[in-house]
Amino acid sequence: MAGLRLSKITIALLLLLIACHVGPSMAVLFNQLPKTLIVTATTKSGDVLHAGEDKFTVTWALNTSLPSGADANYKTVKVLLCYAPISQHDRKWRKSNNDLKKDKTCQFTVVKQDYSATGKHEYTVARDIPTASYFVRAYALDASDTKVAFGQTTDANKTVNIFEVVGITGRTTGIFVSAIVFSAFSGLALAFFYVVENKKKK
Amino acid sequence: MAKKSLEVEVEDEGDAAQFKMPVDSDHKATEFWLFSFAKPHMRAFHLSWFSFFCCFVSSFAAPPLLPVIRDNLSLTTTDIGNAGIASVSGAVFARLAMGAACDLVGPRLASASLILITTPAVYCSSLIDSATGFLLVRFFTGFSLATFVSTQFWMSSMFSPPKVGLANGVAGGWGNMGGGATQLIMPLVYELIKKIGSTNFIAWRIAFFIPGVMQTCSAIAVLMFGQDMPDGNYNKLHKAGEKHKDNFSEVFKHAVTNYRGWILALTYGYCFGVELTIDNIIAQYFYDRFGVNISKAGTIAASFGLANIVSRPGGGLFSDYLSKFFGMRGRLWGLWVVQTLGGIFCVILGRTNSLAGSIVVLLLFSLFCQAACGLTFGVVPFVSRRSLGLISGMGGGGGNVGAVLTQLIFFHNSKYSTEDGIFYMGIMILVCTLPIALIHFPQWGGMLCGPKPGYTPEDYYQSEWSHHEQQKGYHTASLRFAENSVREGGRSARGSGHSKHTVPVETSLTDV
């Protein structure tokens, strides 16, 4: 009897243990992530890049002064374009949050590939990148796609090596002409009906 | 005076048999056939609600696309807040002016003109590239919301007292629905254009042509197929005979000195004004707080505005129903209870942390908030007979002022998080709804006190006219109105065989 009860409890505990590992993991906090990657980009401080046209190359490497095996669980590298503080000001949708699940600092993926101790990638700034100031950050992810380490082109205060991107305006000639034509048509339609109304009055 | 011109028309064109629908002696329809396009009454209804709907679609086309627009234009929270305020502030005065314009040139020309004049602002929304440009296009597009007044005016010209409350409620509600429909339409169009191959910053610009074209076409339809009154357009009626025109300064005086008009303007700001604010902020709220994509956020936001299809007409019907048993006191209590419940659900929304919960609370909030709008315009027609148009304009304008205030205080900058803003806005609703208790009609009573003994509706409406004017007989329409509104005294006030008319709302200045 007691044995049955005990085994039931054990099974329950085991399930709980498994659930804790299989279920959503604890929040990953940015200030607890080790900065083990050294990330550099060919952009210099104050550079202005045009979306859809200009490129830059980002290079990342594991910090060689670390003990070997520090990158044992790194499976993928994800490099992102991140907003600098000046572009986050008064914009709640770009806010940095220590809880990486809620963090909105880095919204654009530059590249995501398998991890190797060093790597580089040439990136053409995508056409949907908005006008703002940026830096580059790389996260190392483990097998379950959880962030376990990072590196970035800027310092902890995100003040150095900040470059700018000028996004496309989106105003094509076609749109320009159409807007003028349709607006003129509305005005003409109104004028036409007023003339007709006045004629009816007489 | 109006009867004279109508008599001339009747002789010219035969009798009421010319109308497909049953009409009263003023040729106003005594029935409301929702699915008919019978000329001129139901046709006017469909033209007016649809053109008003298109104005709402345009005025709130930007909010569901803000996640894209804010990046394209590098907008800050303050920029977005300012533009949101601008979008509803233009109509504050435009609504007052529209009342006067309807009187001068008729609702057909007044509304179509305003709609066509504001359409370029919609098309030029596709050309903006700065926060200032964004603010300007939203400001000028928002002027078109003044078509609310022309809708109500037009319905009052076409429908007889027993049906005018329903016609007004459905026209108003189905127009307001545009604020919800646009949250579905714009993301849909945007995603479609992106799929065809456009980049996001080009796609949203192209998307704005849809509300623009809708607006242009609806205005042209109004001009081509619409008619001001059952017997014709204003210019035809002016030719046939003299229409007595009231003195504008007297009408103005009787509107601004009636405290009830001011209280209702304030409280309308906390049902309709809040509705406009939510139209502006809710898609972004769901996108940012719960991480749903643009289309999903738009769908959720749309459910708020689309509830108008039943909630606002429902509010109007409920007001009529309460009046059957409790008269005007019932209408006032109904308005206070429903609007307070709206405030409570708003408070709860600001404190709900789950996506599913927020959606449910949002729907409940929308039902009560919009029903309160319908209930408000169940009381407005009785505040004044002489200055009905202007009182309606004040109420309508007050709604927009409420929208300006709530956005300015709670959603304009980064001081409050959006959920806190919603919470505090709910509290403001609760506080600003209390003044309804101060409304007292001496002939019918108010929420807290009964009527003044011996004071009749005739006394109330007659007091708007001087002895001199009464001698000339200018006040006879007001007396007819007073007779028809006996039911507002509740069951006890009803004597034998008085008319069973519901909310008698007649045109304001034209047939005085």
XYZ file of C-alpha atoms in Angstrom:
714
model
C 0.000 0.000 0.000
C 2.624 2.491 1.107
C 4.865 1.318 -1.689
C 2.171 2.098 -4.269
C 1.649 5.567 -2.828
C 5.371 6.224 -2.824
C 5.790 5.142 -6.405
C 2.873 7.396 -7.417
C 4.555 10.346 -5.737
C 7.852 9.508 -7.390
C 6.249 9.387 -10.801
C 4.570 12.727 -10.151
C 7.873 14.264 -9.106
C 9.635 12.854 -12.126
C 6.969 14.259 -14.423
C 7.312 17.606 -12.709
C 11.063 17.496 -13.220
C 10.653 16.690 -16.897
C 8.009 19.372 -17.298
C 10.374 21.905 -15.850
C 12.917 21.117 -18.534
C 10.568 20.560 -21.444
C 8.255 23.451 -20.666
C 9.044 27.159 -21.036
C 12.396 27.826 -19.533
C 13.097 30.540 -17.007
C 13.449 34.043 -18.348
C 16.792 34.731 -19.966
C 18.152 37.945 -18.512
C 20.508 40.077 -20.548
C 22.676 41.190 -17.663
C 23.414 37.553 -16.883
C 24.535 36.632 -20.392
C 28.292 36.218 -20.682
C 29.913 38.441 -23.290
C 32.069 35.783 -24.912
C 31.939 36.821 -28.553
C 33.952 39.615 -30.072
C 31.926 41.264 -32.817
C 33.236 43.826 -35.273
C 31.710 45.423 -38.326
C 33.209 47.342 -41.234
C 31.004 50.317 -40.394
C 32.677 53.133 -38.547
C 31.154 55.502 -36.047
C 28.896 58.002 -37.831
C 28.728 56.094 -41.133
C 25.541 56.526 -43.132
C 24.276 53.507 -45.026
C 21.427 53.485 -47.514
C 18.835 50.737 -47.262
C 18.775 48.409 -50.220
C 22.125 49.641 -51.549
C 25.005 49.749 -49.086
C 26.674 46.765 -47.478
C 28.880 46.049 -44.543
C 30.692 42.983 -43.275
C 30.275 41.712 -39.734
C 32.862 39.424 -38.146
C 32.500 37.466 -34.926
C 34.947 35.344 -32.988
C 35.044 33.599 -29.659
C 37.164 35.459 -27.104
C 40.422 33.487 -27.169
C 41.283 34.303 -23.571
C 38.415 32.116 -22.386
C 39.092 28.526 -21.193
C 38.566 25.940 -23.918
C 35.130 24.348 -23.993
C 33.415 27.641 -23.102
C 31.483 27.339 -26.365
C 30.525 23.703 -25.872
C 26.792 24.324 -26.031
C 26.834 26.971 -28.782
C 24.929 25.565 -31.729
C 23.856 28.647 -33.757
C 24.875 32.248 -34.141
C 22.286 34.919 -34.743
C 23.479 38.388 -35.761
C 21.068 41.272 -35.416
C 20.795 44.963 -36.202
C 19.930 46.792 -32.985
C 18.640 50.281 -32.200
C 20.964 52.708 -30.499
C 19.534 54.558 -27.474
C 18.941 57.751 -29.446
C 16.559 55.876 -31.743
C 14.796 54.283 -28.796
C 13.939 57.599 -27.161
C 10.146 58.183 -26.838
C 9.480 55.001 -28.803
C 8.035 52.365 -26.485
C 8.031 49.713 -29.232
C 11.842 49.743 -29.354
C 12.434 49.630 -25.611
C 15.260 47.595 -24.105
C 14.261 45.110 -21.440
C 16.511 42.973 -19.329
C 14.099 40.076 -19.840
C 15.105 39.049 -23.343
C 11.613 37.764 -24.100
C 10.316 41.328 -23.767
C 13.381 43.048 -25.179
C 12.733 45.023 -28.353
C 16.196 46.443 -28.945
C 17.170 44.166 -31.826
C 14.427 43.733 -34.398
C 16.241 42.854 -37.645
C 18.173 39.655 -38.362
C 21.373 40.096 -40.349
C 22.229 36.412 -40.507
C 21.547 33.185 -38.619
C 23.903 30.287 -39.190
C 25.583 27.320 -37.516
C 28.138 28.197 -34.917
C 31.827 28.171 -35.596
C 34.547 29.759 -33.456
C 34.992 32.504 -36.060
C 32.711 33.699 -38.804
C 31.945 36.613 -41.079
C 29.055 37.703 -43.246
C 28.546 40.412 -45.848
C 25.175 42.056 -45.433
C 23.300 44.346 -47.784
C 21.073 46.588 -45.705
C 17.521 45.347 -46.337
C 14.936 47.635 -47.918
C 12.639 47.469 -44.919
C 15.175 48.792 -42.398
C 13.910 52.131 -41.091
C 15.921 55.353 -40.762
C 17.649 55.172 -37.362
C 20.957 54.725 -35.526
C 22.200 51.178 -35.015
C 24.855 48.836 -33.692
C 25.350 45.131 -34.332
C 24.895 42.362 -31.775
C 25.447 38.617 -32.076
C 23.812 36.013 -29.848
C 25.036 32.470 -29.425
C 22.142 30.039 -29.159
C 22.133 26.527 -27.765
C 20.335 23.473 -29.152
C 16.981 24.681 -27.842
C 17.363 28.091 -29.462
C 17.910 29.780 -26.097
C 20.354 32.656 -25.934
C 23.407 31.688 -23.932
C 26.014 34.298 -24.839
C 26.449 37.458 -26.845
C 28.826 40.019 -28.271
C 28.281 43.445 -29.808
C 30.097 46.123 -31.780
C 29.443 48.769 -29.140
C 30.166 49.214 -25.444
C 27.900 48.544 -22.470
C 26.373 52.043 -22.701
C 25.799 51.649 -26.436
C 27.523 54.929 -27.276
C 30.497 53.971 -29.465
C 30.587 52.633 -33.013
C 27.023 53.758 -33.715
C 26.206 54.070 -37.415
C 23.149 55.277 -39.255
C 20.872 53.766 -41.837
C 18.758 55.888 -44.127
C 15.679 53.891 -45.067
C 13.803 54.112 -48.351
C 11.089 56.757 -48.393
C 8.591 54.525 -50.152
C 7.409 57.443 -52.256
C 7.588 56.156 -55.795
C 6.849 58.287 -58.828
C 3.753 56.224 -59.512
C 2.334 57.014 -56.107
C 3.171 60.695 -56.496
C 1.406 61.005 -59.830
C -1.603 58.971 -58.700
C -2.113 61.093 -55.600
C -2.107 64.300 -57.647
C -4.427 62.877 -60.308
C -6.970 61.453 -57.852
C -6.985 64.655 -55.773
C -7.516 66.783 -58.854
C -10.339 64.506 -59.959
C -12.130 64.959 -56.620
C -11.875 68.739 -56.914
C -13.079 68.698 -60.503
C -16.007 66.429 -59.654
C -17.130 68.875 -56.985
C -16.789 71.835 -59.338
C -18.731 69.972 -62.027
C -21.674 69.268 -59.729
C -21.761 72.869 -58.497
C -21.955 74.124 -62.074
C -24.804 71.704 -62.751
C -26.617 72.832 -59.577
C -26.274 76.483 -60.529
C -27.609 75.786 -64.002
C -30.634 74.078 -62.447
C -31.251 77.127 -60.296
C -31.624 79.332 -63.344
C -44.558 78.404 -44.133
C -42.999 75.147 -45.248
C -46.436 73.715 -45.772
C -47.086 76.332 -48.393
C -44.150 75.237 -50.521
C -45.082 71.624 -49.998
C -48.622 72.283 -51.092
C -47.309 73.764 -54.298
C -45.172 70.687 -54.836
C -48.020 68.351 -54.075
C -50.204 70.005 -56.640
C -47.465 69.757 -59.181
C -46.565 66.148 -58.663
C -49.638 64.392 -57.416
C -50.204 62.971 -53.966
C -48.337 60.674 -51.622
C -48.988 57.743 -53.931
C -45.892 58.785 -55.838
C -43.799 57.368 -52.961
C -43.083 53.671 -52.770
C -43.175 53.878 -48.987
C -45.994 55.002 -46.720
C -45.512 58.640 -45.742
C -47.034 61.168 -43.369
C -48.393 64.607 -44.199
C -44.861 65.967 -44.469
C -44.036 63.176 -46.917
C -41.617 61.732 -44.390
C -41.497 57.932 -44.374
C -43.444 56.277 -41.575
C -41.651 52.997 -41.999
C -38.034 51.927 -42.162
C -37.235 49.242 -44.709
C -33.628 48.388 -44.070
C -32.996 46.324 -47.196
C -34.754 48.594 -49.650
C -33.355 51.378 -51.807
C -36.738 52.992 -52.359
C -36.430 56.540 -53.597
C -36.012 58.951 -51.927
C -36.178 57.868 -48.287
C -34.303 54.575 -48.055
C -31.974 55.681 -50.812
C -31.058 58.717 -48.699
C -30.512 56.441 -45.706
C -28.093 54.162 -47.548
C -26.238 57.035 -49.207
C -25.861 58.877 -45.927
C -24.718 55.977 -43.724
C -22.317 54.671 -46.355
C -20.689 58.039 -47.056
C -20.312 58.615 -43.308
C -18.844 55.098 -43.037
C -16.256 55.965 -45.711
C -15.244 59.089 -43.775
C -14.651 56.978 -40.685
C -12.627 54.480 -42.721
C -10.365 57.278 -43.959
C -10.050 59.073 -40.640
C -8.888 55.905 -38.870
C -6.968 54.303 -41.741
C -3.597 55.185 -40.202
C -3.838 53.565 -36.713
C -3.820 49.885 -37.829
C -0.804 50.575 -40.061
C 1.110 52.532 -37.439
C 3.629 49.726 -36.804
C 4.835 50.315 -40.386
C 4.231 54.052 -40.683
C 6.049 54.849 -37.432
C 9.211 53.211 -38.730
C 8.953 54.728 -42.221
C 8.578 58.244 -40.809
C 10.686 57.682 -37.692
C 7.791 58.833 -35.504
C 8.007 59.088 -31.729
C 5.193 58.300 -29.294
C 4.626 62.046 -28.986
C 4.324 62.475 -32.754
C 1.784 59.662 -32.939
C -0.143 61.092 -30.006
C -0.242 64.555 -31.551
C -1.531 63.211 -34.843
C -4.192 61.211 -33.041
C -5.369 64.343 -31.314
C -5.298 66.279 -34.589
C -7.410 63.599 -36.289
C -10.361 64.276 -33.996
C -9.941 67.956 -33.229
C -10.776 69.276 -36.702
C -14.289 67.923 -36.451
C -15.026 69.783 -33.197
C -15.811 72.975 -35.049
C -16.582 71.323 -38.367
C -19.552 69.595 -36.731
C -20.952 72.915 -35.566
C -20.429 74.450 -39.002
C -22.027 71.463 -40.719
C -25.289 72.088 -38.861
C -25.429 75.578 -40.316
C -24.388 74.358 -43.778
C -27.188 71.773 -43.833
C -29.643 74.508 -43.132
C -28.314 76.755 -45.883
C -27.652 74.369 -48.766
C -29.147 71.065 -47.631
C -27.475 67.892 -46.363
C -26.793 66.540 -49.860
C -24.558 69.388 -51.001
C -23.123 70.080 -47.543
C -21.953 66.529 -46.893
C -20.781 65.776 -50.443
C -18.809 69.023 -50.571
C -17.050 68.343 -47.293
C -16.271 64.772 -48.321
C -14.817 65.772 -51.705
C -12.806 68.628 -50.187
C -11.185 66.315 -47.631
C -10.439 63.486 -50.076
C -7.161 65.037 -51.307
C -5.906 64.803 -47.717
C -6.466 61.036 -47.877
C -4.658 60.652 -51.204
C -1.796 62.861 -50.035
C -1.367 60.647 -46.970
C 0.571 58.436 -49.351
C 3.115 61.212 -49.919
C 4.064 62.228 -46.381
C 7.598 61.772 -45.109
C 7.711 63.513 -41.734
C 5.883 63.763 -38.428
C 4.487 67.147 -39.470
C 3.108 65.740 -42.701
C 1.522 62.897 -40.765
C -0.155 65.324 -38.385
C -1.459 67.536 -41.187
C -3.032 64.757 -43.253
C -4.703 63.256 -40.185
C -5.991 66.701 -39.183
C -7.560 67.487 -42.552
C -8.898 63.978 -43.090
C -10.585 64.185 -39.681
C -12.722 67.124 -40.800
C -14.843 64.626 -42.720
C -16.198 63.267 -39.395
C -18.528 66.270 -39.419
C -20.724 64.236 -41.778
C -22.255 62.819 -38.587
C -24.354 65.957 -38.322
C -25.497 65.848 -41.947
C -26.449 62.175 -41.493
C -28.669 62.914 -38.512
C -30.105 66.004 -40.213
C -30.866 64.108 -43.418
C -32.572 61.270 -41.543
C -34.647 63.802 -39.640
C -35.758 65.277 -42.957
C -36.726 61.931 -44.435
C -38.255 59.973 -41.579
C -41.357 60.562 -39.533
C -41.126 60.893 -35.712
C -41.964 57.239 -34.943
C -39.060 56.037 -37.058
C -36.535 58.838 -36.928
C -34.869 57.585 -33.737
C -34.227 54.228 -35.364
C -33.057 55.789 -38.641
C -30.691 58.113 -36.762
C -29.362 55.301 -34.580
C -28.694 52.901 -37.438
C -27.203 55.596 -39.684
C -24.957 56.812 -36.851
C -23.979 53.330 -35.737
C -23.297 51.916 -39.171
C -21.233 54.977 -40.013
C -19.193 54.668 -36.799
C -18.590 51.053 -37.786
C -16.142 52.429 -40.347
C -13.712 52.999 -37.484
C -13.742 49.251 -36.924
C -13.934 48.118 -40.538
C -10.846 50.138 -41.404
C -8.792 48.139 -38.869
C -9.609 45.059 -40.950
C -9.521 46.624 -44.403
C -6.200 48.452 -44.163
C -4.042 45.562 -42.863
C -5.692 43.252 -45.419
C -4.967 45.604 -48.302
C -1.442 46.196 -46.975
C -0.634 42.477 -46.740
C -2.095 41.898 -50.202
C 0.067 44.619 -51.734
C 3.145 43.271 -49.953
C 2.380 39.795 -51.300
C 2.203 41.138 -54.831
C 5.777 42.219 -54.302
C 5.990 45.601 -52.678
C 8.266 46.581 -49.816
C 6.522 47.518 -46.598
C 7.261 51.252 -46.878
C 5.698 51.396 -50.344
C 2.813 49.038 -49.598
C 1.207 51.143 -46.871
C 1.228 54.190 -49.125
C -0.566 52.356 -51.912
C -3.063 51.034 -49.366
C -4.285 54.566 -48.632
C -5.791 54.854 -52.094
C -8.519 52.435 -51.081
C -10.195 54.690 -48.489
C -9.601 57.642 -50.807
C -11.399 56.057 -53.738
C -14.216 54.830 -51.478
C -14.693 58.365 -50.211
C -14.675 59.960 -53.670
C -17.157 57.451 -55.045
C -19.549 57.768 -52.109
C -19.620 61.568 -52.416
C -20.339 61.368 -56.143
C -23.123 58.857 -55.442
C -24.641 61.277 -52.916
C -24.584 64.052 -55.491
C -25.988 61.895 -58.271
C -28.641 59.898 -56.429
C -29.368 61.825 -53.259
C -32.152 64.256 -52.513
C -32.416 66.663 -49.563
C -36.081 66.259 -48.731
C -38.868 63.907 -49.801
C -40.137 66.460 -52.279
C -36.883 67.544 -53.808
C -33.665 69.398 -53.294
C -33.343 72.709 -51.479
C -32.909 74.831 -54.569
C -36.134 73.462 -56.039
C -38.031 74.078 -52.793
C -36.603 77.576 -52.453
C -37.863 78.400 -55.938
C -41.375 77.141 -55.173
C -41.987 79.330 -52.184
C -40.670 81.112 -49.154
C -39.259 78.976 -46.371
C -39.197 80.880 -43.091
C -35.718 81.006 -41.765
C -35.162 81.417 -38.073
C -32.877 84.063 -36.657
C -29.442 82.501 -36.188
C -28.505 84.577 -33.143
C -31.706 83.520 -31.338
C -31.074 79.882 -32.164
C -27.499 80.292 -30.953
C -28.598 81.962 -27.724
C -31.120 79.255 -26.870
C -28.547 76.558 -27.514
C -25.680 77.958 -25.451
C -27.826 79.035 -22.507
C -29.332 75.581 -22.088
C -27.115 73.858 -19.504
C -28.414 70.430 -20.492
C -26.781 70.794 -23.894
C -23.433 71.437 -22.209
C -23.733 68.476 -19.838
C -24.615 66.157 -22.719
C -21.699 67.565 -24.726
C -19.429 66.639 -21.796
C -20.847 63.158 -21.291
C -20.885 62.378 -25.036
C -17.173 63.048 -24.878
C -16.897 60.053 -22.540
C -18.726 57.570 -24.677
C -18.191 58.706 -28.271
C -14.962 60.531 -27.489
C -13.598 57.426 -25.804
C -14.710 55.381 -28.817
C -12.626 57.617 -31.111
C -9.633 57.385 -28.771
C -9.814 53.610 -28.702
C -10.063 53.557 -32.529
C -6.755 55.442 -32.530
C -4.769 53.448 -29.966
C -6.082 49.933 -29.724
C -4.394 48.216 -32.701
C -0.964 49.449 -31.604
C -1.795 48.383 -28.023
C -2.448 44.774 -29.021
C 0.519 44.711 -31.387
C 2.974 46.032 -28.823
C 1.680 44.498 -25.593
C 0.712 41.004 -26.739
C 2.998 40.615 -29.755
C 0.310 39.729 -32.275
C 1.059 40.641 -35.896
C -0.436 43.598 -37.790
C -3.350 41.614 -39.237
C -4.314 40.043 -35.925
C -4.030 43.340 -34.077
C -6.216 44.912 -36.747
C -8.832 42.184 -36.423
C -9.057 42.606 -32.665
C -9.219 46.365 -32.974
C -11.878 46.011 -35.658
C -14.148 44.061 -33.356
C -14.437 47.174 -31.216
C -15.696 49.432 -34.004
C -17.768 46.765 -35.715
C -19.815 46.228 -32.572
C -21.497 49.467 -33.633
C -23.611 47.488 -36.069
C -25.915 46.592 -33.182
C -24.701 48.396 -30.098
C -25.500 51.981 -31.020
C -28.906 51.237 -32.564
C -29.491 49.012 -29.548
C -28.792 51.927 -27.250
C -31.321 54.045 -29.109
C -33.946 51.319 -28.970
C -33.258 50.753 -25.273
C -33.751 54.461 -24.629
C -37.116 54.354 -26.408
C -38.050 51.247 -24.456
C -37.218 52.822 -21.083
C -39.191 55.889 -22.055
C -42.284 53.738 -22.604
C -42.362 52.847 -18.892
C -40.446 55.562 -17.124
C -40.420 58.484 -19.499
C -37.475 60.855 -19.638
C -36.314 59.777 -16.161
C -35.890 56.270 -17.579
C -33.844 57.564 -20.507
C -31.533 59.479 -18.145
C -31.075 56.573 -15.733
C -30.466 54.215 -18.648
C -27.808 56.520 -20.041
C -26.035 56.859 -16.694
C -26.062 53.127 -15.928
C -24.895 52.031 -19.384
C -22.148 54.642 -19.661
C -20.933 53.862 -16.122
C -20.724 50.186 -17.007
C -18.681 51.202 -20.030
C -16.316 53.021 -17.692
C -16.019 49.985 -15.433
C -15.075 47.726 -18.328
C -12.526 50.285 -19.477
C -10.923 50.199 -16.027
C -10.845 46.394 -16.145
C -9.308 46.426 -19.631
C -6.386 48.471 -18.372
C -5.684 45.853 -15.731
C -6.191 42.696 -17.819
C -2.905 40.979 -18.568
C -3.916 38.145 -20.850
C -4.672 38.422 -24.549
C -7.865 36.366 -24.407
C -9.115 38.253 -21.379
C -8.396 41.594 -23.017
C -10.375 40.651 -26.107
C -13.404 39.654 -24.046
C -13.278 42.798 -21.915
C -12.779 44.934 -25.030
C -15.969 43.536 -26.566
C -18.001 44.162 -23.415
C -16.527 47.649 -23.189
C -17.457 48.385 -26.796
C -21.069 47.263 -26.334
C -21.690 49.550 -23.372
C -19.646 52.471 -24.643
C -21.438 52.563 -27.992
C -24.888 51.869 -26.535
C -24.301 54.952 -24.386
C -23.826 56.946 -27.616
C -27.213 55.756 -28.821
C -28.795 56.550 -25.443
C -27.309 60.055 -25.489
C -29.110 60.853 -28.723
C -32.277 59.524 -27.169
C -32.135 62.520 -24.790
C -30.621 65.206 -27.068
C -33.738 65.712 -29.241
C -35.704 66.854 -26.201
C -33.273 69.420 -24.863
C -34.437 72.073 -27.283
C -36.845 72.190 -30.165
C -35.869 75.570 -31.558
C -32.140 74.906 -31.476
C -32.159 71.181 -32.167
C -29.538 71.373 -34.896
C -27.114 73.373 -32.828
C -27.647 71.272 -29.679
C -26.946 68.162 -31.783
C -23.854 69.868 -33.150
C -22.730 70.774 -29.616
C -23.186 67.189 -28.503
C -21.367 65.881 -31.540
C -18.571 68.413 -31.130
C -18.339 67.603 -27.426
C -17.723 64.004 -28.378
C -14.672 65.040 -30.349
C -13.470 67.300 -27.521
C -13.580 64.268 -25.241
C -11.441 62.376 -27.741
C -8.929 65.238 -27.849
C -8.767 65.439 -24.037
C -8.340 61.733 -23.339
C -5.632 61.378 -25.965
C -3.868 64.514 -24.712
C -3.871 63.423 -21.077
C -3.242 59.685 -21.333
C -1.831 58.664 -24.710
C 0.094 61.619 -25.939
C 3.566 60.977 -24.590
C 5.471 58.303 -22.732
C 4.254 59.400 -19.293
C 1.777 56.526 -18.918
C 2.068 53.072 -20.387
C -0.866 52.394 -22.685
C -2.470 49.986 -20.214
C -2.259 52.575 -17.440
C -3.693 55.165 -19.816
C -6.680 52.905 -20.470
C -7.133 52.341 -16.722
C -7.145 56.049 -15.909
C -9.357 56.837 -18.876
C -11.907 54.414 -17.418
C -11.819 56.277 -14.129
C -12.307 59.554 -15.975
C -15.361 58.052 -17.703
C -16.867 57.165 -14.324
C -16.329 60.685 -12.985
C -17.454 62.552 -16.090
C -20.653 60.518 -16.393
C -21.890 61.665 -12.980
C -23.119 65.076 -14.262
C -26.024 63.292 -15.961
C -27.590 63.311 -12.514
C -27.725 67.094 -12.762
C -29.945 67.110 -15.856
C -33.479 68.077 -14.892
C -36.407 68.726 -17.170
C -38.996 70.708 -15.206
C -41.792 68.956 -17.094
C -40.494 65.407 -16.692
C -37.945 65.403 -13.876
C -34.392 64.137 -13.766
C -32.480 61.201 -12.335
C -32.830 62.289 -8.732
C -35.851 64.588 -8.621
C -39.334 64.422 -10.038
C -40.995 67.008 -12.281
C -42.131 70.438 -11.211
C -45.824 70.069 -10.517
C -48.003 71.702 -13.123
C -45.187 72.351 -15.582
C -45.999 71.053 -19.045
C -43.900 70.257 -22.112
C -45.682 73.152 -23.824
C -44.359 75.510 -21.159
C -40.839 74.251 -21.651
C -40.695 74.474 -25.438
C -42.717 77.658 -25.613
C -40.250 79.383 -23.291
C -37.757 79.369 -26.162
C -39.885 81.905 -28.015
C -40.588 85.509 -27.051
C -44.176 86.779 -26.808
C -43.675 88.698 -30.024
C -42.556 85.561 -31.874
C -45.417 83.562 -30.395
C -47.884 86.140 -31.626
C -46.527 85.658 -35.114
C -47.019 81.918 -34.751
C -43.369 80.946 -35.223
C -43.579 78.544 -32.320
C -46.318 76.278 -33.653
C -43.884 73.535 -34.637
C -42.560 73.566 -31.076
C -46.106 73.128 -29.767
C -46.667 70.143 -32.074
C -43.419 68.694 -30.785
C -44.501 69.260 -27.174
C -47.748 67.389 -27.844
C -45.896 64.475 -29.368
C -43.499 64.262 -26.459
C -46.140 63.787 -23.769
C -44.984 60.191 -23.451
C -41.744 61.383 -21.927
C -43.651 61.959 -18.708
C -43.749 58.227 -18.202
C -46.762 55.984 -17.726
C -48.449 58.282 -15.226
C -48.361 61.250 -17.555
C -50.072 59.467 -20.378
C -53.709 60.316 -20.571
C -56.180 58.858 -22.989
C -55.454 58.333 -26.644
C -52.369 60.521 -27.007
C -50.141 59.750 -29.914
C -47.972 56.685 -29.514
C -45.096 58.348 -31.298
C -41.624 57.522 -30.107
C -38.731 59.982 -30.227
C -40.088 62.878 -32.235
C -37.119 64.492 -33.888
C -37.824 66.960 -36.599
C -35.624 69.122 -38.751
C -34.196 71.997 -36.836
C -34.445 75.318 -38.574
C -36.101 74.631 -41.873
C -39.744 74.211 -41.099
C -39.994 76.690 -38.255
